[in-house]
mmCIF file of C-alpha atoms in Angstrom:
data_model
loop_
_atom_site.group_PDB
_atom_site.id
_atom_site.type_symbol
_atom_site.label_atom_id
_atom_site.label_comp_id
_atom_site.label_asym_id
_atom_site.label_seq_id
_atom_site.Cartn_x
_atom_site.Cartn_y
_atom_site.Cartn_z
ATOM 1 C CA MET A 29 152.734 126.005 3.731
ATOM 2 C CA PRO A 30 155.770 124.066 4.852
ATOM 3 C CA SER A 31 156.132 123.025 8.582
ATOM 4 C CA ASP A 32 160.099 123.182 8.649
ATOM 5 C CA SER A 33 159.714 124.946 11.992
ATOM 6 C CA PRO A 34 160.970 122.598 14.830
ATOM 7 C CA ARG A 35 158.135 121.720 17.461
ATOM 8 C CA ALA A 36 160.348 119.827 19.713
ATOM 9 C CA VAL A 37 163.274 121.073 21.877
ATOM 10 C CA VAL A 38 166.125 118.819 22.832
ATOM 11 C CA ALA A 39 167.494 119.802 26.125
ATOM 12 C CA LEU A 40 170.143 118.201 28.031
ATOM 13 C CA THR A 41 170.123 117.036 31.590
ATOM 14 C CA PRO A 42 173.084 118.401 34.046
ATOM 15 C CA THR A 43 174.934 115.394 33.174
ATOM 16 C CA GLY A 44 174.777 115.805 29.302
ATOM 17 C CA GLN A 45 172.117 113.147 28.716
ATOM 18 C CA PRO A 46 169.050 113.560 26.497
ATOM 19 C CA ALA A 47 166.075 115.060 28.754
ATOM 20 C CA PRO A 48 162.658 114.260 28.035
ATOM 21 C CA THR A 49 161.597 115.909 24.776
ATOM 22 C CA GLN A 50 159.616 119.123 25.331
ATOM 23 C CA SER A 51 157.790 120.968 22.425
ATOM 24 C CA PHE A 52 158.226 124.575 21.200
ATOM 25 C CA TYR A 53 154.632 125.164 23.074
ATOM 26 C CA GLU A 54 156.101 123.988 26.552
ATOM 27 C CA ALA A 55 159.422 125.423 26.020
ATOM 28 C CA VAL A 56 158.220 129.164 25.381
ATOM 29 C CA GLY A 57 155.543 128.592 28.600
ATOM 30 C CA GLY A 58 152.497 127.175 26.782
ATOM 31 C CA GLU A 59 148.990 128.477 27.214
ATOM 32 C CA GLU A 60 149.810 131.674 29.113
ATOM 33 C CA THR A 61 152.582 132.286 26.538
ATOM 34 C CA PHE A 62 150.408 132.088 23.490
ATOM 35 C CA GLU A 63 147.441 133.637 25.543
ATOM 36 C CA ARG A 64 149.634 137.158 26.342
ATOM 37 C CA LEU A 65 150.891 136.896 22.624
ATOM 38 C CA THR A 66 147.640 137.109 20.836
ATOM 39 C CA ALA A 67 146.105 139.726 23.447
ATOM 40 C CA ALA A 68 149.398 142.131 22.543
ATOM 41 C CA PHE A 69 148.559 141.171 18.647
ATOM 42 C CA TYR A 70 145.151 142.172 18.992
ATOM 43 C CA ALA A 71 145.636 145.281 20.953
ATOM 44 C CA GLN A 72 147.855 146.360 17.938
ATOM 45 C CA VAL A 73 145.226 145.435 15.789
ATOM 46 C CA ALA A 74 142.552 147.143 17.125
ATOM 47 C CA ASP A 75 144.128 150.545 16.428
ATOM 48 C CA ASP A 76 146.043 149.911 13.024
ATOM 49 C CA PRO A 77 144.112 151.549 10.165
ATOM 50 C CA ILE A 78 145.197 148.742 7.682
ATOM 51 C CA MET A 79 144.689 145.848 9.764
ATOM 52 C CA ARG A 80 141.571 146.922 11.867
ATOM 53 C CA PRO A 81 139.046 146.805 8.745
ATOM 54 C CA MET A 82 140.279 143.234 7.799
ATOM 55 C CA TYR A 83 138.291 142.214 10.814
ATOM 56 C CA PRO A 84 134.476 142.434 10.384
ATOM 57 C CA GLU A 85 133.661 141.230 14.015
ATOM 58 C CA GLU A 86 133.071 144.220 15.821
ATOM 59 C CA ASP A 87 134.714 142.119 18.886
ATOM 60 C CA LEU A 88 138.165 140.814 18.239
ATOM 61 C CA GLY A 89 138.023 138.159 20.867
ATOM 62 C CA PRO A 90 136.740 135.331 18.675
ATOM 63 C CA ALA A 91 139.523 136.274 16.155
ATOM 64 C CA ALA A 92 142.446 135.990 18.923
ATOM 65 C CA ARG A 93 140.918 132.638 20.377
ATOM 66 C CA ARG A 94 141.366 131.083 16.667
ATOM 67 C CA LEU A 95 144.693 132.522 16.521
ATOM 68 C CA LYS A 96 145.756 131.638 19.727
ATOM 69 C CA MET A 97 144.523 127.934 19.004
ATOM 70 C CA PHE A 98 146.048 127.753 15.687
ATOM 71 C CA LEU A 99 149.463 128.973 17.108
ATOM 72 C CA GLU A 100 149.350 126.619 20.084
ATOM 73 C CA GLN A 101 148.734 123.891 17.702
ATOM 74 C CA TYR A 102 151.478 124.629 15.320
ATOM 75 C CA TRP A 103 154.000 124.989 17.873
ATOM 76 C CA GLY A 104 153.277 121.521 19.600
ATOM 77 C CA GLY A 105 150.311 122.220 22.135
ATOM 78 C CA PRO A 106 146.590 121.264 22.041
ATOM 79 C CA HIS A 107 144.729 120.687 18.793
ATOM 80 C CA THR A 108 141.722 122.333 19.948
ATOM 81 C CA TYR A 109 142.130 124.579 16.497
ATOM 82 C CA SER A 110 141.355 121.240 14.469
ATOM 83 C CA GLU A 111 139.211 119.928 16.610
ATOM 84 C CA GLU A 112 136.789 122.629 16.137
ATOM 85 C CA ARG A 113 137.566 124.114 12.582
ATOM 86 C CA GLY A 114 139.136 121.176 10.887
ATOM 87 C CA HIS A 115 142.060 121.794 8.777
ATOM 88 C CA PRO A 116 143.642 125.258 9.055
ATOM 89 C CA ARG A 117 143.121 125.878 5.134
ATOM 90 C CA LEU A 118 144.872 129.372 5.918
ATOM 91 C CA ARG A 119 145.116 130.683 2.587
ATOM 92 C CA MET A 120 141.314 129.827 2.004
ATOM 93 C CA ARG A 121 140.100 131.292 5.115
ATOM 94 C CA HIS A 122 141.977 134.775 4.257
ATOM 95 C CA ALA A 123 141.286 134.529 0.471
ATOM 96 C CA PRO A 124 137.920 137.008 0.738
ATOM 97 C CA TYR A 125 140.693 139.682 1.850
ATOM 98 C CA THR A 126 143.287 141.582 -0.311
ATOM 99 C CA ILE A 127 146.438 141.078 1.273
ATOM 100 C CA GLY A 128 149.374 142.740 -0.464
ATOM 101 C CA GLU A 129 152.615 143.698 0.671
ATOM 102 C CA ARG A 130 150.984 146.608 2.682
ATOM 103 C CA GLU A 131 148.913 144.412 4.499
ATOM 104 C CA ARG A 132 151.933 141.882 5.358
ATOM 105 C CA ASP A 133 153.702 144.565 6.439
ATOM 106 C CA ALA A 134 151.154 145.722 8.811
ATOM 107 C CA TRP A 135 150.489 142.111 10.031
ATOM 108 C CA LEU A 136 154.095 141.817 10.764
ATOM 109 C CA ARG A 137 154.335 145.251 12.559
ATOM 110 C CA CYS A 138 151.860 144.288 14.864
ATOM 111 C CA MET A 139 153.325 140.665 15.340
ATOM 112 C CA ARG A 140 156.676 142.019 16.023
ATOM 113 C CA HIS A 141 154.990 144.616 18.629
ATOM 114 C CA ALA A 142 153.180 141.308 20.363
ATOM 115 C CA MET A 143 156.650 139.535 20.169
ATOM 116 C CA ASP A 144 158.387 142.197 21.676
ATOM 117 C CA GLU A 145 155.927 142.363 24.322
ATOM 118 C CA VAL A 146 155.762 138.761 25.434
ATOM 119 C CA ALA A 147 159.848 138.748 25.208
ATOM 120 C CA LEU A 148 160.761 135.025 24.488
ATOM 121 C CA PRO A 149 164.468 134.052 25.021
ATOM 122 C CA ALA A 150 166.208 135.167 21.773
ATOM 123 C CA GLU A 151 166.726 131.790 19.982
ATOM 124 C CA TYR A 152 162.582 131.009 20.845
ATOM 125 C CA ASP A 153 162.064 134.167 19.356
ATOM 126 C CA LYS A 154 164.209 133.808 16.142
ATOM 127 C CA VAL A 155 162.432 130.623 15.273
ATOM 128 C CA MET A 156 158.921 131.886 15.784
ATOM 129 C CA TRP A 157 159.791 135.218 13.904
ATOM 130 C CA GLU A 158 160.998 133.577 11.217
ATOM 131 C CA TYR A 159 157.479 131.551 10.987
ATOM 132 C CA MET A 160 155.838 134.546 11.264
ATOM 133 C CA GLU A 161 157.779 136.082 8.263
ATOM 134 C CA ARG A 162 156.876 132.998 6.333
ATOM 135 C CA ALA A 163 153.352 132.715 7.218
ATOM 136 C CA ALA A 164 152.722 136.377 6.474
ATOM 137 C CA ASP A 165 154.427 135.994 2.962
ATOM 138 C CA PHE A 166 152.462 132.968 2.529
ATOM 139 C CA MET A 167 148.992 134.650 2.743
ATOM 140 C CA ARG A 168 149.693 137.164 0.312
ATOM 141 C CA ASN A 169 147.209 136.959 -2.663
ATOM 142 C CA ALA A 170 147.536 140.654 -4.411
#
């Protein structure tokens, strides 16, 4: 999957000089933001008739932790995901599940709700949402 999403944000100091580089992860609030995002997402998944059957574990907590670690790493945060699980291999990990347009749309609906709940500033929301749409399309296998 292409990783053309910006992971660093260039800010300017009040004098117009480049400020130290800040990752997207840091710019949106770090771990707390990604914790809130994944909690809001899985709250939607828990009640979604399309999404819930795709999670065989009764407890969605482990899935939420994996998504949080993946997103944190992707957006410039800790590399805990790779340290614990190796390369993401997203398509391979999702291959056991039939993911068509219906499933993609359900995933996006749950994620859009979660992102709206987190309410990132518009410029960050736009960048993250574009990634989520690409990722959801990338996972389609049916």
